[in-house]
Coordinates of C-alpha atoms in Angstrom, one line a residue:
M1 CA 107.3 -99.6 21.1
S2 CA 105.3 -102.8 21.6
A3 CA 103.4 -103.3 19.0
F4 CA 100.3 -104.7 21.4
T5 CA 97.1 -102.8 20.7
T6 CA 93.9 -103.5 22.7
R7 CA 91.9 -104.8 19.7
P8 CA 93.3 -105.2 15.7
E9 CA 93.8 -101.8 13.0
I10 CA 90.7 -103.5 10.7
L11 CA 92.2 -104.4 7.3
G12 CA 89.2 -105.2 4.7
R13 CA 89.0 -103.7 0.8
F14 CA 84.6 -103.5 1.2
G15 CA 84.0 -100.4 3.8
V16 CA 85.1 -99.1 7.5
V17 CA 82.6 -98.2 9.7
T18 CA 83.5 -97.2 12.8
S19 CA 81.3 -94.5 15.5
T20 CA 81.8 -94.2 18.9
H21 CA 79.0 -97.3 19.6
W22 CA 79.2 -101.6 18.6
I23 CA 75.8 -101.1 17.7
A24 CA 76.0 -98.2 14.9
S25 CA 79.8 -99.2 14.0
A26 CA 77.2 -102.5 12.9
V27 CA 74.3 -100.5 11.3
G28 CA 76.7 -98.6 9.3
M29 CA 77.9 -102.2 7.8
K30 CA 74.5 -103.1 7.4
I31 CA 73.5 -100.2 4.9
L32 CA 77.2 -101.0 3.2
E33 CA 76.2 -104.4 2.6
Q34 CA 72.8 -103.6 1.3
G35 CA 74.5 -101.8 -1.3
G36 CA 74.4 -98.5 0.3
N37 CA 77.2 -95.9 0.0
A38 CA 79.7 -93.6 2.7
F39 CA 77.2 -91.4 3.2
D40 CA 74.4 -93.9 3.8
A41 CA 75.9 -95.4 6.4
A42 CA 76.7 -92.0 7.7
V43 CA 73.0 -91.3 8.0
A44 CA 72.3 -94.4 9.6
T45 CA 75.5 -94.0 12.3
G46 CA 74.6 -90.7 13.3
L47 CA 70.2 -91.4 13.9
V48 CA 71.3 -94.6 15.5
L49 CA 73.7 -93.3 17.7
Q50 CA 70.5 -90.1 18.5
V51 CA 69.1 -93.4 20.4
L52 CA 71.7 -95.5 21.6
E53 CA 73.2 -92.3 22.7
P54 CA 70.8 -89.2 23.7
H55 CA 72.9 -88.1 26.8
L56 CA 75.3 -86.6 23.8
N57 CA 73.4 -85.9 20.7
G58 CA 70.0 -85.8 19.8
P59 CA 68.0 -84.5 16.6
G60 CA 67.7 -81.2 18.1
G61 CA 71.6 -80.8 17.9
D62 CA 73.9 -79.9 14.9
M63 CA 76.3 -80.7 13.1
P64 CA 79.5 -80.8 11.2
A65 CA 80.5 -82.5 8.8
I66 CA 84.2 -82.7 6.3
V67 CA 83.3 -85.5 3.4
Y68 CA 85.1 -86.9 -0.4
S69 CA 82.5 -87.7 -2.6
A70 CA 84.7 -89.9 -5.5
R71 CA 82.1 -88.2 -7.8
R72 CA 82.9 -85.4 -7.2
G73 CA 86.8 -85.7 -6.6
K74 CA 86.8 -83.2 -4.2
V75 CA 86.7 -82.1 0.4
E76 CA 83.5 -80.9 1.6
V77 CA 81.6 -79.1 4.3
I78 CA 78.7 -79.6 5.8
C79 CA 77.3 -76.9 8.3
A80 CA 74.4 -77.9 9.5
Q81 CA 75.5 -75.8 13.3
G82 CA 71.9 -74.1 13.3
P83 CA 72.4 -70.3 14.2
A84 CA 71.0 -67.9 16.8
P85 CA 67.4 -67.1 16.4
A86 CA 65.8 -63.4 15.0
G87 CA 64.9 -63.2 18.8
A88 CA 68.2 -64.0 20.2
T89 CA 69.8 -59.9 21.0
I90 CA 72.1 -59.1 23.8
A91 CA 69.6 -56.6 24.6
H92 CA 67.4 -59.3 25.0
Y93 CA 70.2 -61.9 27.7
K94 CA 71.3 -58.7 29.4
A95 CA 67.8 -57.9 30.2
Q96 CA 67.3 -60.9 31.8
G97 CA 70.5 -60.0 33.3
M98 CA 72.7 -62.1 32.6
Q99 CA 76.9 -62.1 32.0
V100 CA 76.9 -65.0 30.1
I101 CA 74.6 -67.4 28.9
P102 CA 73.6 -70.7 30.9
G103 CA 74.2 -73.8 29.9
D104 CA 71.2 -75.7 29.6
G105 CA 67.5 -73.9 28.9
L106 CA 65.6 -72.5 26.7
L107 CA 67.7 -69.6 26.3
A108 CA 70.5 -71.4 25.4
T109 CA 69.0 -72.5 22.0
V110 CA 70.1 -72.0 18.8
I111 CA 67.8 -73.4 15.4
P112 CA 68.6 -77.0 15.6
G113 CA 71.1 -78.5 12.6
A114 CA 71.6 -81.8 13.0
W115 CA 67.9 -83.4 11.0
D116 CA 69.0 -80.6 7.7
G117 CA 72.6 -81.8 7.7
W118 CA 71.5 -85.8 7.6
M119 CA 69.4 -85.3 4.8
L120 CA 71.4 -82.9 2.5
M121 CA 74.0 -85.9 3.0
L122 CA 71.7 -88.1 1.8
R123 CA 69.8 -86.7 -0.4
D124 CA 73.1 -84.8 -2.3
Y125 CA 76.1 -87.5 -1.7
G126 CA 74.2 -90.9 -1.3
T127 CA 72.2 -93.5 -3.2
L128 CA 69.6 -94.8 -0.7
P129 CA 66.0 -94.0 0.0
L130 CA 65.3 -92.2 3.8
R131 CA 63.0 -95.2 4.4
A132 CA 67.0 -97.6 4.3
V133 CA 68.4 -94.9 6.7
L134 CA 66.1 -94.1 8.7
E135 CA 64.3 -97.9 10.6
P136 CA 67.5 -98.7 11.9
A137 CA 66.9 -96.1 14.2
I138 CA 63.3 -96.3 14.4
F139 CA 63.0 -100.1 15.5
Y140 CA 66.5 -99.1 18.6
A141 CA 63.4 -96.0 19.6
E142 CA 60.5 -98.0 19.2
K143 CA 61.6 -102.0 20.5
G144 CA 64.9 -100.5 23.1
H145 CA 68.6 -100.9 22.9
P146 CA 70.8 -101.2 26.2
V147 CA 71.2 -98.7 28.2
L148 CA 75.1 -97.9 28.5
P149 CA 75.3 -97.2 32.1
R150 CA 76.5 -94.0 31.9
V151 CA 73.2 -93.0 30.5
A152 CA 71.0 -94.7 33.2
E153 CA 73.3 -93.1 35.9
T154 CA 72.8 -89.5 33.7
I155 CA 69.2 -89.8 33.9
A156 CA 68.3 -91.2 37.7
E157 CA 70.8 -88.2 38.6
L158 CA 68.3 -85.9 37.5
N159 CA 65.6 -88.0 38.3
D160 CA 64.6 -85.3 41.2
F161 CA 65.3 -81.9 38.6
F162 CA 63.1 -83.8 36.2
R163 CA 60.0 -84.2 38.7
T164 CA 60.4 -80.8 39.8
E165 CA 61.5 -78.5 36.5
W166 CA 61.1 -80.3 33.5
P167 CA 58.3 -82.4 34.1
T168 CA 58.1 -83.3 29.9
S169 CA 62.0 -85.3 30.2
H170 CA 60.3 -86.6 33.7
E171 CA 57.7 -88.1 31.7
T172 CA 59.8 -89.7 28.6
W173 CA 62.7 -90.4 30.4
L174 CA 61.9 -91.8 33.9
P175 CA 58.4 -93.3 32.7
G176 CA 56.6 -94.6 35.9
G177 CA 58.9 -92.6 37.9
T178 CA 61.5 -95.2 37.6
A179 CA 65.1 -94.3 36.2
P180 CA 66.0 -97.5 33.2
Q181 CA 68.5 -99.9 35.4
P182 CA 72.3 -100.2 33.6
W183 CA 71.6 -102.3 30.4
G184 CA 68.3 -102.5 31.0
N185 CA 66.2 -101.7 28.1
L186 CA 65.5 -97.9 26.8
T187 CA 62.9 -97.1 24.2
N188 CA 61.6 -94.4 23.5
P189 CA 58.6 -94.8 21.6
A190 CA 58.0 -90.8 21.2
L191 CA 61.0 -90.6 18.8
A192 CA 60.1 -93.7 17.4
A193 CA 56.5 -92.1 16.6
T194 CA 57.7 -88.8 15.5
W195 CA 60.2 -90.7 13.3
T196 CA 57.8 -92.8 11.4
R197 CA 55.9 -89.9 11.2
L198 CA 58.2 -88.2 9.1
L199 CA 58.6 -91.5 7.1
T200 CA 55.0 -92.0 5.8
E201 CA 54.8 -87.6 5.4
A202 CA 57.6 -88.1 2.7
E203 CA 57.0 -91.3 1.5
A204 CA 53.9 -89.3 -0.5
K205 CA 55.7 -87.9 -2.6
Q206 CA 57.3 -89.0 -5.3
G207 CA 60.7 -89.8 -5.9
R208 CA 63.8 -90.3 -3.6
E209 CA 64.9 -86.8 -3.7
A210 CA 61.2 -85.2 -2.7
Q211 CA 60.6 -88.1 0.0
I212 CA 63.7 -86.0 1.2
D213 CA 63.0 -82.7 0.8
A214 CA 59.6 -83.5 2.1
A215 CA 60.8 -84.4 5.6
R216 CA 62.7 -81.8 5.9
D217 CA 59.7 -80.0 5.2
A218 CA 57.8 -81.9 8.2
F219 CA 60.7 -81.1 10.7
Y220 CA 61.3 -77.5 9.8
R221 CA 58.5 -76.3 8.7
G222 CA 55.7 -78.6 9.3
F223 CA 54.0 -81.1 12.2
V224 CA 58.0 -80.9 14.6
A225 CA 58.3 -77.2 14.0
E226 CA 54.5 -76.5 15.1
R227 CA 55.0 -78.7 18.3
I228 CA 58.2 -76.7 19.0
T229 CA 56.8 -73.2 18.9
D230 CA 53.9 -74.6 20.6
Y231 CA 56.1 -75.4 23.5
L232 CA 58.0 -73.0 23.5
A233 CA 55.2 -70.5 23.0
Q234 CA 54.3 -70.9 27.5
A235 CA 57.3 -72.8 28.6
E236 CA 59.2 -71.6 31.1
V237 CA 61.5 -73.1 32.6
M238 CA 64.7 -73.4 34.3
D239 CA 68.7 -73.2 33.7
A240 CA 71.8 -73.0 35.5
S241 CA 71.4 -70.2 36.2
G242 CA 69.4 -70.7 39.1
Q243 CA 65.8 -68.3 37.5
R244 CA 63.3 -69.4 34.7
H245 CA 63.0 -68.1 31.3
R246 CA 61.5 -68.2 28.1
G247 CA 63.2 -69.7 25.0
V248 CA 63.4 -67.0 22.4
L249 CA 63.7 -69.3 19.1
A250 CA 60.4 -68.9 16.7
A251 CA 58.4 -70.8 13.7
D252 CA 60.1 -68.3 11.5
D253 CA 63.5 -69.2 13.0
L254 CA 63.5 -72.8 11.8
A255 CA 61.5 -72.6 8.4
G256 CA 64.3 -70.3 7.3
Y257 CA 66.8 -72.5 8.3
A258 CA 69.0 -74.8 5.7
A259 CA 72.2 -77.0 6.0
H260 CA 74.6 -75.7 3.6
V261 CA 78.1 -77.0 1.7
E262 CA 81.2 -75.0 2.2
E263 CA 85.1 -75.5 1.4
P264 CA 87.5 -76.6 4.2
L265 CA 90.0 -75.0 5.5
T266 CA 93.9 -76.6 4.8
Y267 CA 97.9 -76.8 5.6
D268 CA 100.2 -78.5 4.4
Y269 CA 102.2 -80.5 7.4
H270 CA 105.0 -83.2 6.4
G271 CA 103.5 -84.4 3.6
W272 CA 99.5 -83.8 4.4
T273 CA 97.3 -81.8 4.0
V274 CA 94.5 -81.2 6.7
A275 CA 91.1 -80.4 5.9
K276 CA 89.0 -78.8 9.0
C277 CA 85.5 -75.8 8.7
G278 CA 86.0 -72.8 9.7
P279 CA 86.8 -70.5 12.1
W280 CA 82.8 -71.3 13.2
T281 CA 84.9 -74.0 14.8
Q282 CA 87.5 -74.5 16.7
G283 CA 88.5 -76.1 13.9
P284 CA 91.3 -74.0 12.7
V285 CA 93.7 -74.3 15.9
F286 CA 94.5 -77.8 14.9
L287 CA 95.9 -76.4 11.6
Q288 CA 97.6 -73.2 13.7
A289 CA 99.0 -76.2 16.5
L290 CA 100.9 -77.6 13.2
A291 CA 102.2 -74.2 12.3
L292 CA 103.7 -73.7 15.0
L293 CA 104.5 -77.2 15.5
K294 CA 106.6 -77.5 11.6
G295 CA 109.6 -76.2 12.8
V296 CA 109.7 -78.3 16.4
D297 CA 111.7 -82.0 15.7
L298 CA 108.9 -84.0 17.0
S299 CA 110.5 -87.0 14.6
A300 CA 113.1 -87.4 17.3
M301 CA 111.2 -87.4 20.0
D302 CA 109.5 -89.8 22.4
P303 CA 105.7 -89.6 21.8
L304 CA 105.2 -91.4 25.0
G305 CA 107.7 -88.5 26.6
A306 CA 108.2 -85.1 28.2
D307 CA 109.8 -83.6 25.5
F308 CA 106.8 -84.3 23.5
I309 CA 104.1 -83.4 25.3
H310 CA 105.5 -79.9 26.5
H311 CA 106.1 -78.8 23.4
V312 CA 102.6 -79.9 22.2
V313 CA 100.8 -78.5 24.4
E314 CA 102.7 -74.3 24.1
A315 CA 101.5 -74.6 20.8
K316 CA 98.1 -75.4 22.3
K317 CA 98.4 -72.6 24.3
L318 CA 98.9 -70.5 22.1
A319 CA 96.5 -71.4 19.1
Y320 CA 93.8 -71.9 22.0
A321 CA 94.8 -68.1 22.6
D322 CA 94.2 -67.0 19.2
R323 CA 90.8 -68.8 18.9
E324 CA 90.1 -66.7 21.7
V325 CA 90.5 -63.1 20.3
Y326 CA 89.6 -64.1 16.6
Y327 CA 87.7 -67.1 16.1
G328 CA 84.1 -66.6 15.2
D329 CA 81.2 -66.5 12.0
P330 CA 82.8 -65.3 9.3
D331 CA 79.7 -64.4 7.9
F332 CA 79.8 -62.0 10.2
A333 CA 83.2 -61.3 11.9
D334 CA 87.0 -60.6 9.6
V335 CA 89.1 -63.7 11.0
P336 CA 92.3 -63.8 9.6
L337 CA 93.4 -66.5 9.0
K338 CA 95.7 -66.0 6.3
A339 CA 97.3 -64.6 9.0
L340 CA 96.8 -66.5 11.3
L341 CA 98.1 -69.8 9.4
S342 CA 101.5 -68.0 7.7
D343 CA 104.6 -68.7 8.4
D344 CA 105.8 -65.6 9.4
Y345 CA 103.8 -65.2 12.3
N346 CA 103.8 -68.7 13.2
T347 CA 107.8 -68.4 12.8
A348 CA 107.5 -65.3 15.5
R349 CA 104.8 -66.8 18.2
R350 CA 107.1 -70.3 17.9
R351 CA 110.2 -68.6 19.8
L352 CA 107.1 -67.9 22.8
I353 CA 108.2 -72.0 23.5
T354 CA 111.2 -72.1 25.9
D355 CA 111.4 -74.6 28.3
R356 CA 109.3 -73.7 30.8
A357 CA 105.6 -73.7 31.0
S358 CA 103.7 -70.4 30.1
M359 CA 101.4 -69.4 33.3
D360 CA 100.0 -66.6 30.7
L361 CA 97.0 -66.4 28.0
R362 CA 98.8 -65.0 25.6
P363 CA 96.7 -64.1 22.1
G364 CA 99.0 -63.3 19.1
H365 CA 98.9 -59.5 17.7
V366 CA 97.6 -59.0 13.9
P367 CA 97.9 -55.9 12.7
G368 CA 94.5 -54.2 12.7
F369 CA 93.1 -56.6 15.8
E370 CA 95.0 -54.7 18.6
G371 CA 91.5 -52.9 20.4
Q372 CA 89.7 -56.6 19.6
V373 CA 92.9 -58.1 21.7
N374 CA 92.5 -55.6 24.3
R375 CA 88.8 -56.2 24.7
T376 CA 88.7 -59.7 24.1
M377 CA 91.4 -60.3 27.0
A378 CA 89.6 -57.4 29.4
L379 CA 86.2 -59.7 29.4
L380 CA 88.4 -63.1 30.1
D381 CA 89.9 -61.3 32.9
A382 CA 86.7 -60.0 34.1
L383 CA 84.1 -63.5 33.5
S384 CA 86.7 -66.4 33.2
R385 CA 87.0 -68.3 36.2
T386 CA 89.7 -70.3 37.2
D387 CA 88.6 -72.8 39.3
Q388 CA 86.3 -76.8 38.3
A389 CA 87.4 -76.2 35.1
V390 CA 84.8 -77.3 32.4
Y391 CA 85.8 -78.5 29.1
E392 CA 82.8 -80.2 27.8
P393 CA 79.1 -79.3 28.0
T394 CA 78.2 -80.5 31.6
M395 CA 74.8 -79.6 34.0
A396 CA 77.3 -79.6 36.9
H397 CA 75.0 -77.4 39.2
L398 CA 72.9 -80.2 39.4
S399 CA 74.8 -83.7 38.4
E400 CA 78.4 -85.0 37.7
K401 CA 77.3 -86.3 34.5
K402 CA 78.7 -84.1 31.1
G403 CA 76.9 -83.7 27.9
D404 CA 79.2 -84.4 25.2
T405 CA 79.6 -85.3 21.8
V406 CA 79.8 -88.6 19.0
H407 CA 81.7 -89.0 16.7
I408 CA 81.4 -91.3 13.1
D409 CA 84.3 -92.4 10.0
V410 CA 82.8 -93.9 7.0
I411 CA 85.1 -95.3 4.1
D412 CA 83.6 -97.7 0.9
N413 CA 85.0 -99.3 -2.0
E414 CA 84.4 -96.7 -3.9
G415 CA 87.0 -94.4 -1.6
N416 CA 83.9 -91.9 -1.0
M417 CA 84.9 -90.6 3.6
V418 CA 83.1 -89.2 5.5
S419 CA 84.5 -87.5 9.3
V420 CA 81.2 -86.1 11.2
T421 CA 80.8 -84.9 14.5
P422 CA 76.8 -84.8 16.2
S423 CA 76.1 -83.0 19.2
G424 CA 73.7 -81.3 20.5
G425 CA 70.3 -81.7 22.2
W426 CA 71.0 -84.2 24.6
L427 CA 68.6 -84.9 27.2
Q428 CA 70.3 -83.3 29.5
S429 CA 70.6 -79.5 27.9
S430 CA 67.2 -78.5 27.5
P431 CA 63.7 -79.9 28.5
T432 CA 61.6 -82.5 25.9
I433 CA 59.4 -81.0 23.9
P434 CA 55.8 -83.1 24.2
G435 CA 55.3 -85.7 21.9
L436 CA 58.7 -85.6 19.5
G437 CA 60.7 -87.6 22.0
F438 CA 63.4 -85.2 21.5
C439 CA 65.0 -81.6 23.7
L440 CA 66.8 -78.9 21.6
N441 CA 70.1 -77.8 22.4
S442 CA 72.5 -76.1 24.4
R443 CA 74.8 -74.2 21.8
A444 CA 74.0 -70.3 22.0
Q445 CA 75.5 -70.9 25.6
M446 CA 79.2 -70.2 23.8
F447 CA 78.5 -67.0 22.2
W448 CA 79.8 -64.1 24.8
L449 CA 77.4 -60.8 25.7
E450 CA 79.6 -58.4 25.0
P451 CA 79.4 -56.3 21.1
G452 CA 82.3 -56.6 19.0
L453 CA 83.6 -59.8 19.0
P454 CA 83.9 -62.2 17.0
T455 CA 81.7 -64.6 19.2
S456 CA 78.7 -62.1 20.2
L457 CA 75.7 -63.1 20.3
A458 CA 74.1 -62.1 17.2
P459 CA 70.4 -63.0 15.6
G460 CA 71.6 -65.3 12.3
K461 CA 75.1 -65.9 13.5
R462 CA 76.5 -69.3 13.8
P463 CA 78.2 -69.9 17.8
R464 CA 81.7 -70.9 18.3
T465 CA 81.4 -74.8 18.2
T466 CA 83.8 -76.5 19.7
L467 CA 82.3 -79.5 16.8
T468 CA 85.5 -80.1 14.2
P469 CA 85.8 -83.2 12.4
S470 CA 89.3 -84.0 10.4
L471 CA 89.9 -85.5 7.3
A472 CA 93.2 -85.9 5.3
L473 CA 95.0 -86.2 2.3
H474 CA 98.8 -87.7 1.7
D475 CA 100.3 -86.4 -1.8
G476 CA 97.1 -85.3 -3.0
L477 CA 95.1 -87.9 -2.4
P478 CA 91.6 -88.3 0.6
Q479 CA 92.6 -91.0 2.9
L480 CA 91.8 -90.3 7.1
S481 CA 89.2 -89.9 8.3
F482 CA 89.1 -89.4 12.7
G483 CA 87.8 -87.5 15.0
T484 CA 86.7 -87.4 19.1
P485 CA 83.7 -86.4 21.0
G486 CA 85.2 -84.2 23.8
G487 CA 84.2 -80.0 23.8
D488 CA 87.2 -78.5 24.1
Q489 CA 90.3 -81.5 23.9
Q490 CA 88.7 -82.4 20.6
D491 CA 90.9 -81.0 18.9
Q492 CA 94.1 -81.8 21.1
W493 CA 93.2 -85.8 21.4
Q494 CA 93.1 -85.4 17.6
L495 CA 96.0 -83.6 17.6
V496 CA 98.6 -86.1 19.5
F497 CA 96.9 -89.1 17.6
F498 CA 97.8 -87.4 14.2
L499 CA 101.7 -85.9 15.2
R500 CA 102.1 -89.7 16.2
Y501 CA 100.6 -91.3 13.3
V502 CA 102.4 -88.6 11.1
H503 CA 105.6 -88.8 12.6
H504 CA 106.4 -92.0 14.8
K505 CA 104.9 -94.6 12.3
M506 CA 101.9 -96.1 14.5
N507 CA 99.4 -97.8 13.1
L508 CA 95.9 -96.7 13.6
Q509 CA 95.2 -98.3 16.5
Q510 CA 98.4 -98.0 18.2
A511 CA 98.0 -94.4 18.4
I512 CA 94.3 -94.3 19.1
D513 CA 96.4 -97.0 22.7
A514 CA 98.7 -94.4 23.4
P515 CA 98.6 -92.6 26.8
L516 CA 96.8 -88.6 26.3
F517 CA 96.3 -85.6 27.7
H518 CA 95.9 -82.4 27.4
S519 CA 95.7 -78.6 28.3
T520 CA 93.2 -77.0 30.7
H521 CA 95.3 -73.9 30.7
F522 CA 92.6 -71.8 28.1
P523 CA 89.4 -70.7 29.0
S524 CA 87.1 -73.8 28.7
S525 CA 84.0 -72.6 25.5
F526 CA 80.8 -73.9 27.9
Y527 CA 79.1 -72.4 30.6
P528 CA 80.2 -70.8 33.2
R529 CA 83.6 -70.1 30.5
S530 CA 86.7 -71.8 33.0
R531 CA 90.6 -72.2 32.7
E532 CA 92.9 -74.0 35.0
P533 CA 96.0 -71.8 33.9
G534 CA 99.0 -74.0 33.3
M535 CA 97.6 -77.5 33.6
I536 CA 97.2 -80.7 31.9
M537 CA 95.1 -84.2 32.4
A538 CA 97.2 -86.6 31.7
E539 CA 96.5 -90.6 32.2
R540 CA 99.2 -92.5 35.0
S541 CA 100.2 -95.1 32.3
F542 CA 102.8 -92.2 31.1
G543 CA 104.4 -93.3 34.3
A544 CA 105.5 -91.0 37.1
D545 CA 109.0 -90.2 35.9
V546 CA 107.0 -88.4 32.6
L547 CA 104.6 -86.6 34.7
D548 CA 107.7 -86.1 37.5
D549 CA 109.7 -84.7 34.5
L550 CA 106.6 -82.0 33.4
R551 CA 106.6 -81.1 36.8
A552 CA 110.0 -80.1 36.7
R553 CA 109.1 -78.0 34.0
G554 CA 106.9 -75.6 35.3
H555 CA 103.6 -78.2 34.4
K556 CA 100.9 -78.5 37.0
I557 CA 99.3 -82.3 37.1
T558 CA 96.7 -83.3 37.2
E559 CA 96.6 -87.5 36.9
A560 CA 94.2 -89.4 35.6
D561 CA 92.9 -92.9 35.8
P562 CA 94.6 -95.6 32.8
W563 CA 92.1 -95.8 29.6
S564 CA 90.0 -92.3 30.8
I565 CA 91.4 -90.0 28.6
G566 CA 89.4 -89.2 24.9
R567 CA 87.4 -91.2 22.7
M568 CA 89.4 -91.1 19.2
T569 CA 87.9 -93.3 16.7
A570 CA 89.5 -93.2 12.6
A571 CA 89.8 -94.8 9.3
R572 CA 92.1 -94.6 6.2
R573 CA 92.1 -95.2 2.7
D574 CA 95.6 -96.2 1.4
P575 CA 96.6 -95.5 -2.7
D576 CA 96.4 -99.4 -3.0
G577 CA 92.2 -99.1 -1.9
L578 CA 92.8 -100.8 1.8
L579 CA 91.0 -100.3 4.2
R580 CA 92.1 -99.6 7.8
A581 CA 89.7 -98.2 10.7
A582 CA 90.3 -98.0 14.5
A583 CA 88.1 -97.4 17.8
T584 CA 89.4 -96.2 21.3
P585 CA 88.5 -98.8 23.9
R586 CA 88.6 -95.7 27.1
L587 CA 84.5 -95.8 28.0
M588 CA 84.5 -99.5 26.1
Q589 CA 81.7 -98.5 23.9
A590 CA 83.6 -97.0 20.5
Y591 CA 83.8 -100.2 18.0
A592 CA 85.4 -100.2 14.3
V593 CA 83.7 -103.1 11.9
G594 CA 85.2 -103.8 8.0
R595 CA 85.8 -106.7 5.8

């Protein structure tokens, strides 16, 4: 295998930051240089990404993080996935004539969690004051930044819709009626003013922690919450259903919200312990796939060959089928994770993997859950489309430009590690809140409107998000942080990266650069909840022989252009303290920095 990589694997001992935008990575490195730790750097990087990639995340979005604190000596999950509002009942949505929650607009909104998650990370794990991590984001919102062509194109294609249906978004993103030009200077003065006021109100308090808590209060119980609820009290806007609807988010929902810390879910695999968020995310599918593949000799397979692709895809199909039936907020649903990750269960499931591609959605049968399996499969048969599969959040009814996600990995010289995947609240998800410069999220589209399922809509319940950062320990030592945007594809691309890294001894950049693939066999988490049975999307750079071999096994293949699938970043700390980082060359914007 060629040792060539598109970029070097970054090496150093002081600190590394890798993210989906080069400016954000540079900001994170600046924070490390100023004496901040990995958590301070991650917060600053994340807030800047809300400005640089507003089509992929925003202040009204959500974020899960997996962190390792050298001081605490353990891996933890920060859950900043907001739950459904009190008014988000199945009865209310059914009364609107809905069978599926639309992918945009105000009915798709849950409580925004990202701001509180970032502030919790800063207060409890970081060291710097609020001003230090917020000023870079204010700078780029006020002074501007070179707008990515994809951002400019997204805004331009939504021009007519924004003007006629979401005028507050038109005022924000097309001031004077003109969309930004690719690489032109894009500002967001309203967002800069919002953050400046937050900072001013916070600094009226004495002490670092008090200031951070004041910033949380201003967002959820102060002027930000007031402007959100004032707008929602009168707004009735168009969404993907083709009708105008009011939202259900209220002041009490915002006032009662707080991000929290919980234990990760882990699985041991070939000397590694992989930590993921719980079943309120899709994270356990990664661990289920490892459990299925543990009995397959992947090390003997060509990591770019048809055998490897076939076995990984067939394992993914089984794991994702279980996701559809069993996953959901464990505070509301009994999720049988012990059974789903057990050796006996996965040994039996592994026997379903043959030399032929499966065309069926085949969840496993955990004793006591038979009725749940039957109800879920009946629902999918009735509502899941088998055309135009969409595996990332989208405004496809208006534009070919999809919403998505960003990712950040940071490690400092003390061994602190952060893997975080912020998303939601992107500019095409919901109308911009007047005077704030940002919009709300559309995460409620993950819920079903059928009662009695783990992902059935209910007040206070977290939607089953696709956001799924990763952190891995080797021989008990936290060493590897990785993740990617990509909706339902996130744990697929991460799995391929991790397996190649573990079994085939690629370095971080080699594992990221190698051709990628994913399955669209299972139902999407996003409106309109479609699937393409038996389909694999694979980069053409695998070569005709490999792709033809897969077709001969029964797989359907969509050939993608080289360098078009996956947006991975990763960082590592070796046992001797050497730090490593890498970022994908795909889309030509992610970047790893370090020294």
